[in-house]
């Protein structure tokens, strides 16, 4: 199995390089890669990468993840989170490849008190959520696709809420944090392992 991984240096992408290794050969790229284009601000470039690599599975861990910043740079967020996703999905469909894509709980409106399920109606409240939902729709242009909606991802690598709280705990005698937001902290290592398992299962089916 040949796997093309976009976003190799992010929190999830870094763990995916480890988790996917037993499945076969990996071509891993990021926005600054030189052998192949991994820059999602260049839809034509990442589409070319899919054609050139000709993978069996594409795993997209690249995204614009700055929630607040997306409000002031909608076009850039749309380019990374939606337009380029659709571009690689079309190429994946042409190849008959699987496409694995990561989305977010921000596609929902946050109402209610129970955990969200896949069949709940989407209703994003901000630009980030809107662009990620558009990315899901783009990924669906490939019939053989898997979408993981994640929340509160943390890892030993990179910046995240868990690491920030640990640092503040060392630096400050007391902290003030919001108490009206609920989520499911998700370890990047676990997410990568679950992705590898899902790919194994998907590949074993006709």
Short mmCIF file of C-alpha atoms in Angstrom, two decimals:
data_model
loop_
_atom_site.label_atom_id
_atom_site.label_comp_id
_atom_site.label_asym_id
_atom_site.label_seq_id
_atom_site.Cartn_x
_atom_site.Cartn_y
_atom_site.Cartn_z
CA UNK A 1 0.00 0.00 0.00
CA UNK A 2 1.28 3.45 -0.92
CA UNK A 3 0.06 6.28 1.32
CA UNK A 4 0.33 10.00 0.58
CA UNK A 5 0.29 12.08 3.76
CA UNK A 6 -0.33 15.83 3.67
CA UNK A 7 0.55 17.93 6.74
CA UNK A 8 3.30 15.66 8.03
CA UNK A 9 4.70 18.15 10.56
CA UNK A 10 1.49 19.00 12.42
CA UNK A 11 0.42 17.42 15.70
CA UNK A 12 -1.61 14.71 13.98
CA UNK A 13 0.61 14.42 10.93
CA UNK A 14 3.67 13.73 13.06
CA UNK A 15 1.93 10.84 14.82
CA UNK A 16 0.51 9.57 11.53
CA UNK A 17 4.00 9.02 10.17
CA UNK A 18 4.54 6.52 12.98
CA UNK A 19 1.09 4.91 12.93
CA UNK A 20 0.89 4.48 9.16
CA UNK A 21 4.41 3.11 8.68
CA UNK A 22 3.41 -0.57 9.21
CA UNK A 23 0.77 -0.27 6.46
CA UNK A 24 3.21 0.29 3.63
CA UNK A 25 5.20 2.99 1.90
CA UNK A 26 4.55 6.59 2.92
CA UNK A 27 5.19 9.73 0.91
CA UNK A 28 4.84 12.52 3.49
CA UNK A 29 4.78 16.20 2.58
CA UNK A 30 4.15 19.56 4.22
CA UNK A 31 3.70 23.14 3.06
CA UNK A 32 7.46 23.64 2.67
CA UNK A 33 8.30 20.32 0.99
CA UNK A 34 10.44 20.53 -2.13
CA UNK A 35 10.03 17.13 -3.81
CA UNK A 36 6.25 17.45 -4.04
CA UNK A 37 3.86 20.34 -3.37
CA UNK A 38 2.21 20.06 0.03
CA UNK A 39 1.11 23.70 0.21
CA UNK A 40 -2.69 23.84 0.49
CA UNK A 41 -2.70 27.47 -0.58
CA UNK A 42 -1.89 26.00 -4.01
CA UNK A 43 -4.82 23.74 -5.04
CA UNK A 44 -3.33 22.95 -8.45
CA UNK A 45 -0.02 22.06 -6.82
CA UNK A 46 -1.45 19.58 -4.33
CA UNK A 47 -3.63 18.07 -7.07
CA UNK A 48 -0.47 17.56 -9.13
CA UNK A 49 1.14 15.86 -6.13
CA UNK A 50 -1.69 13.32 -5.98
CA UNK A 51 -1.32 12.56 -9.69
CA UNK A 52 2.47 12.25 -9.48
CA UNK A 53 2.56 10.08 -6.35
CA UNK A 54 -0.37 7.91 -7.51
CA UNK A 55 -1.18 6.62 -4.00
CA UNK A 56 -3.64 3.99 -2.83
CA UNK A 57 -4.59 6.12 0.18
CA UNK A 58 -4.40 9.88 0.77
CA UNK A 59 -4.42 11.15 4.35
CA UNK A 60 -4.98 14.88 4.72
CA UNK A 61 -3.77 16.29 8.02
CA UNK A 62 -3.19 19.77 6.57
CA UNK A 63 -5.53 22.61 7.53
CA UNK A 64 -5.97 26.21 8.61
CA UNK A 65 -6.59 25.64 12.32
CA UNK A 66 -6.40 29.17 13.75
CA UNK A 67 -10.08 29.55 14.67
CA UNK A 68 -10.05 33.25 15.57
CA UNK A 69 -7.68 34.23 12.77
CA UNK A 70 -9.96 32.63 10.19
CA UNK A 71 -12.49 35.41 10.85
CA UNK A 72 -10.14 37.99 9.36
CA UNK A 73 -8.73 35.83 6.56
CA UNK A 74 -11.74 33.94 5.23
CA UNK A 75 -10.38 33.50 1.69
CA UNK A 76 -7.16 31.96 2.97
CA UNK A 77 -9.04 29.64 5.33
CA UNK A 78 -11.36 28.59 2.50
CA UNK A 79 -8.37 27.89 0.27
CA UNK A 80 -6.71 25.61 2.81
CA UNK A 81 -9.77 23.99 4.37
CA UNK A 82 -12.07 23.61 1.39
CA UNK A 83 -10.77 24.44 -2.09
CA UNK A 84 -7.62 22.34 -1.90
CA UNK A 85 -9.48 19.49 -0.19
CA UNK A 86 -11.88 19.35 -3.13
CA UNK A 87 -8.92 19.42 -5.51
CA UNK A 88 -7.24 16.38 -3.98
CA UNK A 89 -10.60 14.60 -3.62
CA UNK A 90 -11.23 14.86 -7.35
CA UNK A 91 -7.80 13.37 -8.05
CA UNK A 92 -8.37 10.63 -5.48
CA UNK A 93 -11.67 9.75 -7.16
CA UNK A 94 -9.96 9.55 -10.55
CA UNK A 95 -7.37 7.16 -9.10
CA UNK A 96 -9.87 5.06 -7.17
CA UNK A 97 -7.94 5.89 -4.00
CA UNK A 98 -9.17 6.29 -0.43
CA UNK A 99 -9.17 9.79 1.06
CA UNK A 100 -8.94 10.29 4.82
CA UNK A 101 -9.77 13.81 5.99
CA UNK A 102 -9.96 15.47 9.41
CA UNK A 103 -12.74 17.86 10.36
CA UNK A 104 -13.97 19.41 13.60
CA UNK A 105 -16.81 19.78 16.08
CA UNK A 106 -17.03 23.41 14.91
CA UNK A 107 -19.31 22.21 12.10
CA UNK A 108 -22.03 22.13 14.79
CA UNK A 109 -23.62 25.09 16.59
CA UNK A 110 -22.78 23.97 20.14
CA UNK A 111 -26.38 23.83 21.33
CA UNK A 112 -27.73 21.11 23.60
CA UNK A 113 -25.98 19.11 26.29
CA UNK A 114 -25.38 15.72 24.71
CA UNK A 115 -22.39 14.67 22.61
CA UNK A 116 -22.76 15.11 18.86
CA UNK A 117 -23.17 12.14 16.54
CA UNK A 118 -22.40 11.85 12.85
CA UNK A 119 -26.01 12.22 11.74
CA UNK A 120 -26.71 15.48 13.62
CA UNK A 121 -27.48 18.51 11.48
CA UNK A 122 -24.51 20.80 10.91
CA UNK A 123 -24.79 24.53 11.61
CA UNK A 124 -21.38 26.21 11.96
CA UNK A 125 -21.31 29.55 13.74
CA UNK A 126 -17.98 30.92 12.54
CA UNK A 127 -15.73 31.07 9.49
CA UNK A 128 -13.53 28.22 10.68
CA UNK A 129 -16.52 25.91 11.06
CA UNK A 130 -17.96 26.99 7.71
CA UNK A 131 -14.71 26.29 5.87
CA UNK A 132 -14.26 22.93 7.59
CA UNK A 133 -17.81 21.92 6.64
CA UNK A 134 -17.07 22.95 3.06
CA UNK A 135 -13.97 20.77 3.31
CA UNK A 136 -16.10 17.79 4.31
CA UNK A 137 -18.27 18.39 1.27
CA UNK A 138 -15.15 18.63 -0.86
CA UNK A 139 -13.76 15.38 0.54
CA UNK A 140 -17.03 13.66 -0.35
CA UNK A 141 -16.24 14.24 -4.03
CA UNK A 142 -14.16 11.11 -3.58
CA UNK A 143 -16.55 8.18 -3.13
CA UNK A 144 -14.06 6.26 -1.01
CA UNK A 145 -13.59 8.75 1.81
CA UNK A 146 -13.36 8.72 5.59
CA UNK A 147 -13.91 11.86 7.68
CA UNK A 148 -12.85 12.15 11.32
CA UNK A 149 -14.45 15.00 13.28
CA UNK A 150 -12.05 15.78 16.11
CA UNK A 151 -11.98 18.22 19.01
CA UNK A 152 -9.40 19.60 21.41
CA UNK A 153 -6.47 17.73 19.88
CA UNK A 154 -3.36 17.58 22.05
CA UNK A 155 0.10 16.08 21.62
CA UNK A 156 3.61 16.27 22.99
CA UNK A 157 4.56 18.12 19.80
CA UNK A 158 3.23 21.55 18.88
CA UNK A 159 1.08 24.08 20.71
CA UNK A 160 -2.22 23.00 22.26
CA UNK A 161 -4.52 23.75 25.18
CA UNK A 162 -3.24 20.91 27.36
CA UNK A 163 0.39 22.03 27.07
CA UNK A 164 -0.60 25.64 27.71
CA UNK A 165 -2.42 24.69 30.92
CA UNK A 166 0.55 22.63 32.11
CA UNK A 167 2.86 25.58 31.48
CA UNK A 168 0.56 28.02 33.23
CA UNK A 169 0.32 25.62 36.17
CA UNK A 170 4.07 25.87 36.62
CA UNK A 171 4.26 29.62 36.10
CA UNK A 172 1.21 30.89 37.99
CA UNK A 173 -0.26 30.42 41.44
CA UNK A 174 -3.81 30.52 40.04
CA UNK A 175 -5.49 30.45 36.63
CA UNK A 176 -8.74 31.75 35.19
CA UNK A 177 -10.31 29.65 32.44
CA UNK A 178 -13.76 29.37 30.89
CA UNK A 179 -16.15 26.97 32.59
CA UNK A 180 -19.01 26.81 30.10
CA UNK A 181 -17.35 24.97 27.22
CA UNK A 182 -17.36 21.19 26.97
CA UNK A 183 -15.41 19.00 24.59
CA UNK A 184 -13.61 15.72 24.12
CA UNK A 185 -9.82 16.11 24.39
CA UNK A 186 -8.31 13.87 21.73
CA UNK A 187 -4.73 12.66 21.78
CA UNK A 188 -2.99 12.91 18.41
CA UNK A 189 -1.33 9.55 19.04
CA UNK A 190 -4.71 7.86 19.58
CA UNK A 191 -6.21 9.61 16.56
CA UNK A 192 -3.34 8.42 14.38
CA UNK A 193 -3.69 4.84 15.63
CA UNK A 194 -7.46 4.89 15.00
CA UNK A 195 -6.81 6.24 11.51
CA UNK A 196 -4.43 3.39 10.73
CA UNK A 197 -7.00 0.87 11.96
CA UNK A 198 -9.76 2.47 9.87
CA UNK A 199 -7.59 2.33 6.76
CA UNK A 200 -6.86 -1.35 7.34
CA UNK A 201 -10.57 -2.08 7.63
CA UNK A 202 -11.47 0.06 4.60
CA UNK A 203 -8.79 -1.55 2.45
CA UNK A 204 -9.99 -5.03 3.38
CA UNK A 205 -13.45 -4.36 1.98
CA UNK A 206 -14.37 -4.60 -1.73
#
